[in-house]
Amino acid sequence: MNYSPQEIIETVKMVQAEHLDIRTVTMGISLLDCAGDDGAVLCRKVYDKIMARAGRLVPVCETIEKELGIPIVHKRIAVTPISLVAAGIPADGYVAVARALDRAAAAAGVNFIGGFSALVHKGFTCGDTHLINALPEALAETQKVCASVNLATSKAGINMDAVALMGRIIKRTAGLTALAGSIGCAKLVVFCNVPEDNPFMAGAFHGIGEPETVINVGVSGPGVVLHAVRESPEADFGELAEIIKKTAFKTTRMGELVGRMASERLGTRFGIVDLSLAPTPAVGDSIAAILEEMGIQTCGAPGTTAALALLNDAVKKGGTMASSYVGGLSGAFIPVSEDAGMIAAVEAGAMSLEKLEAMTCVCSVGIDMAAVPGDTPAETISALIADEMAIGMVNKKTTAVRIIPVVGKKAGERVEFGGLLGTAPVMAISRLDSSRFIRRGGQIPSPIGSLTN
Amino acid sequence: MSMEKEKDLRAVITVVGVDRVGIIARITGELAALNINILDISQTIMGDLFTMSMIVDMGSARKPFVEARDELVALGREMAMEIHVQREDVFRYMHRI
């Protein structure tokens, strides 16, 4: 036999018992050719183009799932930032574009569509301003549209006017979706150094350097890594890194295979595999559980950041060898509400926003799917965003904030977003005042490139 | 590395369940009916658990891959066994560099 029974059983077990799956196959589609100055025409073109390119995405992925025996949890679409596509239309036309995206997503059968986005790290165009102002209403009136705004880069610094504005936009979005746990904010993320080929929501969009269409893949697999770590309770860190690398190689190979098959069948380019380990709310499919298995009592305890650094690096090393092209976020991806171990750690009082911020220094996304009390001032949210942007800017890495000030909720309560987005414990946030800092406005200059201590 | 086009469409079938008389006969009978050729087969008993893996060629199968797969999975359910059918690429990609 070409494979040993052990190899065959290992693969079957990874899927059946350890939650190995492809987290997302995301099709990127350029909408630049839809631009124009008539809002209604633009909406029609956007809808038609998405359906023409992604109409077969879901059935193709479903066939691949059956042929390989590996679930593809999400099929998604990412489009050119709408602030570019809709730059020519009046401000009151942007919500209609969001609705057109929502209709296209529903018709294509995908659960999210990303790209209601703007890149404003060095300033606002008219299109950027219109889009950002339309965010609260667009996110309240659509189900599947995801939005992102890039506020900072290592080359340009931090646009603090945008940081201040986004604090207010997040609060307004929370208010307009108050009846649904302020869920609008769960579909809105702000970035520093945003990647243009990220397949994960809410931050996916189709960057302007990308081809006409592209397939990007995100792999899951915390459960598989957890199992491998659990099998070696006495391993030292060198051995542990080796075990995680080998496991990440195997899971990433599945992403590579699925990406190649999907792009070939859809007649499109294969872009990248994102090496992030993405958790799901299922028990045993948790990043926090891996860190705890390494010997941390509860995620958030001293040692958590070091454990995450080892995990993240080993996943990248194993994954890089497994795929010809890697990209996207590529780093442990820990949305609090979607990771059972993180939820437990928050509820046990072990995990705080401050610790999440520290963990950002060694993993890809900063504060993700963190619910905070609804009465948190906009300036405090902006200041928290500024901190995360500074970490990304100085360390030349991607950082992000997806924070949900849940209207009517206090620290210690819970908010249920349902299905894909999970359950979030409302986390305590500092009550100290940073409003004078945020009111200054302007641009934090980009950091010096030498003198690197 | 490119995905090679293979003349034959190879798949790995795994069967797990409680051992009893006639498991292989029933499954190979179904494969013959579907015109699926068995290239290799390996079977062990661990405790009272029967596990079997087969490499098969589905290139000349009477039905498209997904339909044949659905039938085999349904047969497994009928026999109270777990049957998985996966393209061989999964194992090649995961276990061979």
mmCIF file of N, CA and C in Angstrom, chain A residues 6-103:
data_model
loop_
_atom_site.group_PDB
_atom_site.id
_atom_site.type_symbol
_atom_site.label_atom_id
_atom_site.label_comp_id
_atom_site.label_asym_id
_atom_site.label_seq_id
_atom_site.Cartn_x
_atom_site.Cartn_y
_atom_site.Cartn_z
ATOM 1 N N GLN A 6 -1.435 3.652 9.559
ATOM 2 C CA GLN A 6 -1.337 4.730 10.560
ATOM 3 C C GLN A 6 -1.537 6.093 9.908
ATOM 4 N N GLU A 7 -0.932 6.269 8.723
ATOM 5 C CA GLU A 7 -1.075 7.566 8.041
ATOM 6 C C GLU A 7 -2.531 7.808 7.661
ATOM 7 N N ILE A 8 -3.170 6.762 7.183
ATOM 8 C CA ILE A 8 -4.567 6.916 6.755
ATOM 9 C C ILE A 8 -5.452 7.224 7.951
ATOM 10 N N ILE A 9 -5.249 6.462 9.041
ATOM 11 C CA ILE A 9 -6.074 6.686 10.236
ATOM 12 C C ILE A 9 -5.816 8.078 10.808
ATOM 13 N N GLU A 10 -4.552 8.521 10.776
ATOM 14 C CA GLU A 10 -4.215 9.857 11.305
ATOM 15 C C GLU A 10 -5.027 10.935 10.580
ATOM 16 N N THR A 11 -5.070 10.831 9.254
ATOM 17 C CA THR A 11 -5.786 11.838 8.471
ATOM 18 C C THR A 11 -7.293 11.798 8.758
ATOM 19 N N VAL A 12 -7.840 10.567 8.808
ATOM 20 C CA VAL A 12 -9.277 10.444 9.070
ATOM 21 C C VAL A 12 -9.606 11.004 10.452
ATOM 22 N N LYS A 13 -8.730 10.713 11.432
ATOM 23 C CA LYS A 13 -8.964 11.199 12.802
ATOM 24 C C LYS A 13 -8.905 12.720 12.886
ATOM 25 N N MET A 14 -7.983 13.311 12.109
ATOM 26 C CA MET A 14 -7.858 14.779 12.140
ATOM 27 C C MET A 14 -9.194 15.440 11.797
ATOM 28 N N VAL A 15 -9.889 14.865 10.815
ATOM 29 C CA VAL A 15 -11.158 15.461 10.400
ATOM 30 C C VAL A 15 -12.281 15.068 11.353
ATOM 31 N N GLN A 16 -12.335 13.771 11.709
ATOM 32 C CA GLN A 16 -13.474 13.286 12.489
ATOM 33 C C GLN A 16 -13.424 13.731 13.948
ATOM 34 N N ALA A 17 -12.210 13.690 14.545
ATOM 35 C CA ALA A 17 -12.147 13.913 15.990
ATOM 36 C C ALA A 17 -11.481 15.229 16.375
ATOM 37 N N GLU A 18 -10.703 15.816 15.452
ATOM 38 C CA GLU A 18 -9.900 16.967 15.863
ATOM 39 C C GLU A 18 -10.265 18.242 15.104
ATOM 40 N N HIS A 19 -11.424 18.228 14.469
ATOM 41 C CA HIS A 19 -11.974 19.439 13.833
ATOM 42 C C HIS A 19 -11.117 20.007 12.724
ATOM 43 N N LEU A 20 -10.286 19.196 12.049
ATOM 44 C CA LEU A 20 -9.555 19.763 10.914
ATOM 45 C C LEU A 20 -10.571 20.167 9.846
ATOM 46 N N ASP A 21 -10.509 21.401 9.461
ATOM 47 C CA ASP A 21 -11.352 21.823 8.349
ATOM 48 C C ASP A 21 -10.681 22.987 7.649
ATOM 49 N N ILE A 22 -11.199 23.314 6.488
ATOM 50 C CA ILE A 22 -10.781 24.529 5.811
ATOM 51 C C ILE A 22 -11.718 25.603 6.336
ATOM 52 N N ARG A 23 -11.147 26.630 6.969
ATOM 53 C CA ARG A 23 -12.013 27.614 7.608
ATOM 54 C C ARG A 23 -12.747 28.451 6.566
ATOM 55 N N THR A 24 -12.045 28.834 5.513
ATOM 56 C CA THR A 24 -12.727 29.641 4.509
ATOM 57 C C THR A 24 -12.050 29.536 3.140
ATOM 58 N N VAL A 25 -12.863 29.461 2.110
ATOM 59 C CA VAL A 25 -12.394 29.696 0.745
ATOM 60 C C VAL A 25 -13.016 31.026 0.335
ATOM 61 N N THR A 26 -12.170 32.012 0.122
ATOM 62 C CA THR A 26 -12.659 33.364 -0.155
ATOM 63 C C THR A 26 -12.265 33.762 -1.575
ATOM 64 N N MET A 27 -13.261 34.160 -2.356
ATOM 65 C CA MET A 27 -12.976 34.595 -3.723
ATOM 66 C C MET A 27 -12.873 36.118 -3.752
ATOM 67 N N GLY A 28 -11.722 36.586 -4.203
ATOM 68 C CA GLY A 28 -11.536 38.024 -4.364
ATOM 69 C C GLY A 28 -11.972 38.430 -5.768
ATOM 70 N N ILE A 29 -12.702 39.518 -5.859
ATOM 71 C CA ILE A 29 -13.210 39.983 -7.156
ATOM 72 C C ILE A 29 -12.949 41.481 -7.283
ATOM 73 N N SER A 30 -12.320 41.884 -8.372
ATOM 74 C CA SER A 30 -12.127 43.314 -8.600
ATOM 75 C C SER A 30 -13.429 43.934 -9.092
ATOM 76 N N LEU A 31 -13.804 45.061 -8.475
ATOM 77 C CA LEU A 31 -15.005 45.782 -8.916
ATOM 78 C C LEU A 31 -14.633 47.113 -9.560
ATOM 79 N N LEU A 32 -13.321 47.284 -9.838
ATOM 80 C CA LEU A 32 -12.894 48.604 -10.335
ATOM 81 C C LEU A 32 -13.620 48.994 -11.624
ATOM 82 N N ASP A 33 -13.945 47.985 -12.461
ATOM 83 C CA ASP A 33 -14.612 48.309 -13.728
ATOM 84 C C ASP A 33 -16.086 48.646 -13.549
ATOM 85 N N CYS A 34 -16.601 48.582 -12.312
ATOM 86 C CA CYS A 34 -18.011 48.950 -12.073
ATOM 87 C C CYS A 34 -18.153 50.441 -11.761
ATOM 88 N N ALA A 35 -17.025 51.133 -11.558
ATOM 89 C CA ALA A 35 -17.078 52.531 -11.094
ATOM 90 C C ALA A 35 -17.809 53.420 -12.103
ATOM 91 N N GLY A 36 -18.440 54.457 -11.579
ATOM 92 C CA GLY A 36 -19.148 55.405 -12.422
ATOM 93 C C GLY A 36 -19.743 56.473 -11.531
ATOM 94 N N ASP A 37 -20.571 57.353 -12.085
ATOM 95 C CA ASP A 37 -21.123 58.416 -11.239
ATOM 96 C C ASP A 37 -22.627 58.262 -10.990
ATOM 97 N N ASP A 38 -23.201 57.162 -11.468
ATOM 98 C CA ASP A 38 -24.626 56.919 -11.254
ATOM 99 C C ASP A 38 -24.781 55.776 -10.245
ATOM 100 N N GLY A 39 -25.296 56.077 -9.061
ATOM 101 C CA GLY A 39 -25.382 55.100 -7.981
ATOM 102 C C GLY A 39 -26.167 53.856 -8.365
ATOM 103 N N ALA A 40 -27.306 54.036 -9.036
ATOM 104 C CA ALA A 40 -28.162 52.905 -9.368
ATOM 105 C C ALA A 40 -27.465 51.975 -10.361
ATOM 106 N N VAL A 41 -26.798 52.590 -11.353
ATOM 107 C CA VAL A 41 -26.079 51.792 -12.352
ATOM 108 C C VAL A 41 -24.949 51.027 -11.665
ATOM 109 N N LEU A 42 -24.244 51.709 -10.761
ATOM 110 C CA LEU A 42 -23.139 51.084 -10.045
ATOM 111 C C LEU A 42 -23.610 49.867 -9.260
ATOM 112 N N CYS A 43 -24.737 50.012 -8.569
ATOM 113 C CA CYS A 43 -25.264 48.890 -7.774
ATOM 114 C C CYS A 43 -25.574 47.697 -8.682
ATOM 115 N N ARG A 44 -26.162 47.969 -9.837
ATOM 116 C CA ARG A 44 -26.513 46.884 -10.749
ATOM 117 C C ARG A 44 -25.257 46.195 -11.275
ATOM 118 N N LYS A 45 -24.245 47.019 -11.642
ATOM 119 C CA LYS A 45 -22.995 46.448 -12.149
ATOM 120 C C LYS A 45 -22.293 45.598 -11.081
ATOM 121 N N VAL A 46 -22.305 46.111 -9.854
ATOM 122 C CA VAL A 46 -21.643 45.393 -8.750
ATOM 123 C C VAL A 46 -22.305 44.033 -8.552
ATOM 124 N N TYR A 47 -23.625 44.043 -8.504
ATOM 125 C CA TYR A 47 -24.371 42.788 -8.297
ATOM 126 C C TYR A 47 -24.081 41.813 -9.445
ATOM 127 N N ASP A 48 -24.190 42.314 -10.666
ATOM 128 C CA ASP A 48 -24.015 41.430 -11.825
ATOM 129 C C ASP A 48 -22.602 40.850 -11.876
ATOM 130 N N LYS A 49 -21.613 41.686 -11.563
ATOM 131 C CA LYS A 49 -20.240 41.183 -11.666
ATOM 132 C C LYS A 49 -19.971 40.117 -10.607
ATOM 133 N N ILE A 50 -20.446 40.360 -9.401
ATOM 134 C CA ILE A 50 -20.234 39.364 -8.343
ATOM 135 C C ILE A 50 -20.901 38.044 -8.725
ATOM 136 N N MET A 51 -22.119 38.121 -9.238
ATOM 137 C CA MET A 51 -22.821 36.885 -9.600
ATOM 138 C C MET A 51 -22.130 36.181 -10.773
ATOM 139 N N ALA A 52 -21.604 36.967 -11.717
ATOM 140 C CA ALA A 52 -20.934 36.350 -12.864
ATOM 141 C C ALA A 52 -19.672 35.612 -12.426
ATOM 142 N N ARG A 53 -18.943 36.188 -11.466
ATOM 143 C CA ARG A 53 -17.668 35.591 -11.074
ATOM 144 C C ARG A 53 -17.821 34.540 -9.962
ATOM 145 N N ALA A 54 -18.722 34.777 -9.025
ATOM 146 C CA ALA A 54 -18.795 33.915 -7.828
ATOM 147 C C ALA A 54 -20.058 33.068 -7.781
ATOM 148 N N GLY A 55 -20.844 33.079 -8.856
ATOM 149 C CA GLY A 55 -22.090 32.316 -8.860
ATOM 150 C C GLY A 55 -21.881 30.828 -8.593
ATOM 151 N N ARG A 56 -20.726 30.292 -9.035
ATOM 152 C CA ARG A 56 -20.478 28.859 -8.868
ATOM 153 C C ARG A 56 -19.607 28.540 -7.645
ATOM 154 N N LEU A 57 -19.205 29.563 -6.914
ATOM 155 C CA LEU A 57 -18.260 29.345 -5.810
ATOM 156 C C LEU A 57 -18.754 28.288 -4.815
ATOM 157 N N VAL A 58 -19.993 28.448 -4.353
ATOM 158 C CA VAL A 58 -20.498 27.559 -3.298
ATOM 159 C C VAL A 58 -20.661 26.119 -3.799
ATOM 160 N N PRO A 59 -21.341 25.877 -4.946
ATOM 161 C CA PRO A 59 -21.440 24.487 -5.399
ATOM 162 C C PRO A 59 -20.081 23.839 -5.677
ATOM 163 N N VAL A 60 -19.130 24.599 -6.240
ATOM 164 C CA VAL A 60 -17.794 24.037 -6.490
ATOM 165 C C VAL A 60 -17.143 23.621 -5.168
ATOM 166 N N CYS A 61 -17.239 24.478 -4.167
ATOM 167 C CA CYS A 61 -16.632 24.154 -2.868
ATOM 168 C C CYS A 61 -17.326 22.956 -2.230
ATOM 169 N N GLU A 62 -18.637 22.864 -2.395
ATOM 170 C CA GLU A 62 -19.364 21.738 -1.781
ATOM 171 C C GLU A 62 -18.953 20.407 -2.411
ATOM 172 N N THR A 63 -18.693 20.418 -3.721
ATOM 173 C CA THR A 63 -18.217 19.190 -4.374
ATOM 174 C C THR A 63 -16.825 18.818 -3.860
ATOM 175 N N ILE A 64 -15.961 19.805 -3.729
ATOM 176 C CA ILE A 64 -14.605 19.531 -3.228
ATOM 177 C C ILE A 64 -14.654 18.958 -1.809
ATOM 178 N N GLU A 65 -15.537 19.522 -0.977
ATOM 179 C CA GLU A 65 -15.700 18.988 0.380
ATOM 180 C C GLU A 65 -15.973 17.495 0.347
ATOM 181 N N LYS A 66 -16.883 17.091 -0.532
ATOM 182 C CA LYS A 66 -17.257 15.672 -0.592
ATOM 183 C C LYS A 66 -16.133 14.823 -1.173
ATOM 184 N N GLU A 67 -15.437 15.333 -2.171
ATOM 185 C CA GLU A 67 -14.378 14.545 -2.790
ATOM 186 C C GLU A 67 -13.213 14.324 -1.830
ATOM 187 N N LEU A 68 -12.910 15.341 -1.040
ATOM 188 C CA LEU A 68 -11.764 15.236 -0.143
ATOM 189 C C LEU A 68 -12.151 14.753 1.245
ATOM 190 N N GLY A 69 -13.441 14.817 1.563
ATOM 191 C CA GLY A 69 -13.869 14.438 2.902
ATOM 192 C C GLY A 69 -13.417 15.428 3.955
ATOM 193 N N ILE A 70 -13.228 16.678 3.559
ATOM 194 C CA ILE A 70 -12.810 17.726 4.501
ATOM 195 C C ILE A 70 -13.790 18.886 4.410
ATOM 196 N N PRO A 71 -14.405 19.272 5.538
ATOM 197 C CA PRO A 71 -15.375 20.366 5.472
ATOM 198 C C PRO A 71 -14.720 21.702 5.101
ATOM 199 N N ILE A 72 -15.400 22.474 4.281
ATOM 200 C CA ILE A 72 -15.010 23.869 4.041
ATOM 201 C C ILE A 72 -16.084 24.691 4.749
ATOM 202 N N VAL A 73 -15.723 25.250 5.894
ATOM 203 C CA VAL A 73 -16.747 25.826 6.772
ATOM 204 C C VAL A 73 -17.401 27.053 6.135
ATOM 205 N N HIS A 74 -16.586 27.951 5.602
ATOM 206 C CA HIS A 74 -17.143 29.177 5.039
ATOM 207 C C HIS A 74 -16.725 29.361 3.591
ATOM 208 N N LYS A 75 -17.675 29.813 2.782
ATOM 209 C CA LYS A 75 -17.368 30.248 1.425
ATOM 210 C C LYS A 75 -17.700 31.737 1.420
ATOM 211 N N ARG A 76 -16.734 32.549 0.984
ATOM 212 C CA ARG A 76 -16.928 33.994 1.135
ATOM 213 C C ARG A 76 -16.410 34.746 -0.086
ATOM 214 N N ILE A 77 -16.770 36.024 -0.126
ATOM 215 C CA ILE A 77 -16.370 36.875 -1.243
ATOM 216 C C ILE A 77 -15.709 38.130 -0.679
ATOM 217 N N ALA A 78 -14.642 38.575 -1.327
ATOM 218 C CA ALA A 78 -14.018 39.846 -0.964
ATOM 219 C C ALA A 78 -13.959 40.700 -2.223
ATOM 220 N N VAL A 79 -14.285 41.969 -2.095
ATOM 221 C CA VAL A 79 -14.300 42.849 -3.271
ATOM 222 C C VAL A 79 -13.377 44.048 -3.064
ATOM 223 N N THR A 80 -13.093 44.738 -4.152
ATOM 224 C CA THR A 80 -12.302 45.975 -4.118
ATOM 225 C C THR A 80 -12.908 46.937 -3.088
ATOM 226 N N PRO A 81 -12.072 47.639 -2.309
ATOM 227 C CA PRO A 81 -12.635 48.597 -1.350
ATOM 228 C C PRO A 81 -13.677 49.504 -2.017
ATOM 229 N N ILE A 82 -14.864 49.546 -1.418
ATOM 230 C CA ILE A 82 -15.969 50.269 -2.043
ATOM 231 C C ILE A 82 -15.705 51.770 -2.084
ATOM 232 N N SER A 83 -14.839 52.285 -1.205
ATOM 233 C CA SER A 83 -14.547 53.720 -1.255
ATOM 234 C C SER A 83 -13.904 54.090 -2.595
ATOM 235 N N LEU A 84 -13.210 53.116 -3.222
ATOM 236 C CA LEU A 84 -12.616 53.371 -4.545
ATOM 237 C C LEU A 84 -13.655 53.198 -5.649
ATOM 238 N N VAL A 85 -14.430 52.124 -5.537
ATOM 239 C CA VAL A 85 -15.399 51.801 -6.579
ATOM 240 C C VAL A 85 -16.495 52.874 -6.647
ATOM 241 N N ALA A 86 -16.875 53.388 -5.463
ATOM 242 C CA ALA A 86 -18.013 54.309 -5.391
ATOM 243 C C ALA A 86 -17.583 55.763 -5.241
ATOM 244 N N ALA A 87 -16.289 56.032 -5.531
ATOM 245 C CA ALA A 87 -15.784 57.393 -5.305
ATOM 246 C C ALA A 87 -16.558 58.431 -6.122
ATOM 247 N N GLY A 88 -17.146 58.024 -7.251
ATOM 248 C CA GLY A 88 -17.814 58.986 -8.115
ATOM 249 C C GLY A 88 -19.271 59.256 -7.763
ATOM 250 N N ILE A 89 -19.840 58.484 -6.851
ATOM 251 C CA ILE A 89 -21.283 58.678 -6.593
ATOM 252 C C ILE A 89 -21.498 59.551 -5.359
ATOM 253 N N PRO A 90 -22.682 60.150 -5.234
ATOM 254 C CA PRO A 90 -22.940 61.027 -4.094
ATOM 255 C C PRO A 90 -22.990 60.267 -2.768
ATOM 256 N N ALA A 91 -22.801 61.011 -1.664
ATOM 257 C CA ALA A 91 -22.715 60.415 -0.325
ATOM 258 C C ALA A 91 -23.944 59.574 0.004
ATOM 259 N N ASP A 92 -25.106 59.992 -0.494
ATOM 260 C CA ASP A 92 -26.321 59.275 -0.086
ATOM 261 C C ASP A 92 -26.526 57.969 -0.852
ATOM 262 N N GLY A 93 -25.558 57.608 -1.714
ATOM 263 C CA GLY A 93 -25.698 56.372 -2.481
ATOM 264 C C GLY A 93 -24.977 55.172 -1.877
ATOM 265 N N TYR A 94 -24.191 55.402 -0.800
ATOM 266 C CA TYR A 94 -23.305 54.326 -0.315
ATOM 267 C C TYR A 94 -24.051 53.185 0.368
ATOM 268 N N VAL A 95 -25.104 53.506 1.097
ATOM 269 C CA VAL A 95 -25.845 52.436 1.785
ATOM 270 C C VAL A 95 -26.473 51.503 0.751
ATOM 271 N N ALA A 96 -26.912 52.089 -0.370
ATOM 272 C CA ALA A 96 -27.490 51.261 -1.437
ATOM 273 C C ALA A 96 -26.456 50.295 -2.003
ATOM 274 N N VAL A 97 -25.190 50.732 -2.072
ATOM 275 C CA VAL A 97 -24.135 49.827 -2.556
ATOM 276 C C VAL A 97 -23.974 48.665 -1.576
ATOM 277 N N ALA A 98 -24.027 48.980 -0.272
ATOM 278 C CA ALA A 98 -23.934 47.915 0.736
ATOM 279 C C ALA A 98 -25.083 46.917 0.552
ATOM 280 N N ARG A 99 -26.270 47.445 0.276
ATOM 281 C CA ARG A 99 -27.425 46.548 0.076
ATOM 282 C C ARG A 99 -27.222 45.677 -1.165
ATOM 283 N N ALA A 100 -26.639 46.254 -2.210
ATOM 284 C CA ALA A 100 -26.378 45.464 -3.423
ATOM 285 C C ALA A 100 -25.391 44.334 -3.121
ATOM 286 N N LEU A 101 -24.365 44.639 -2.314
ATOM 287 C CA LEU A 101 -23.402 43.596 -1.913
ATOM 288 C C LEU A 101 -24.118 42.504 -1.120
ATOM 289 N N ASP A 102 -25.007 42.938 -0.222
ATOM 290 C CA ASP A 102 -25.744 41.992 0.624
ATOM 291 C C ASP A 102 -26.605 41.058 -0.231
ATOM 292 N N ARG A 103 -27.283 41.637 -1.217
ATOM 293 C CA ARG A 103 -28.129 40.822 -2.104
ATOM 294 C C ARG A 103 -27.286 39.830 -2.897
#
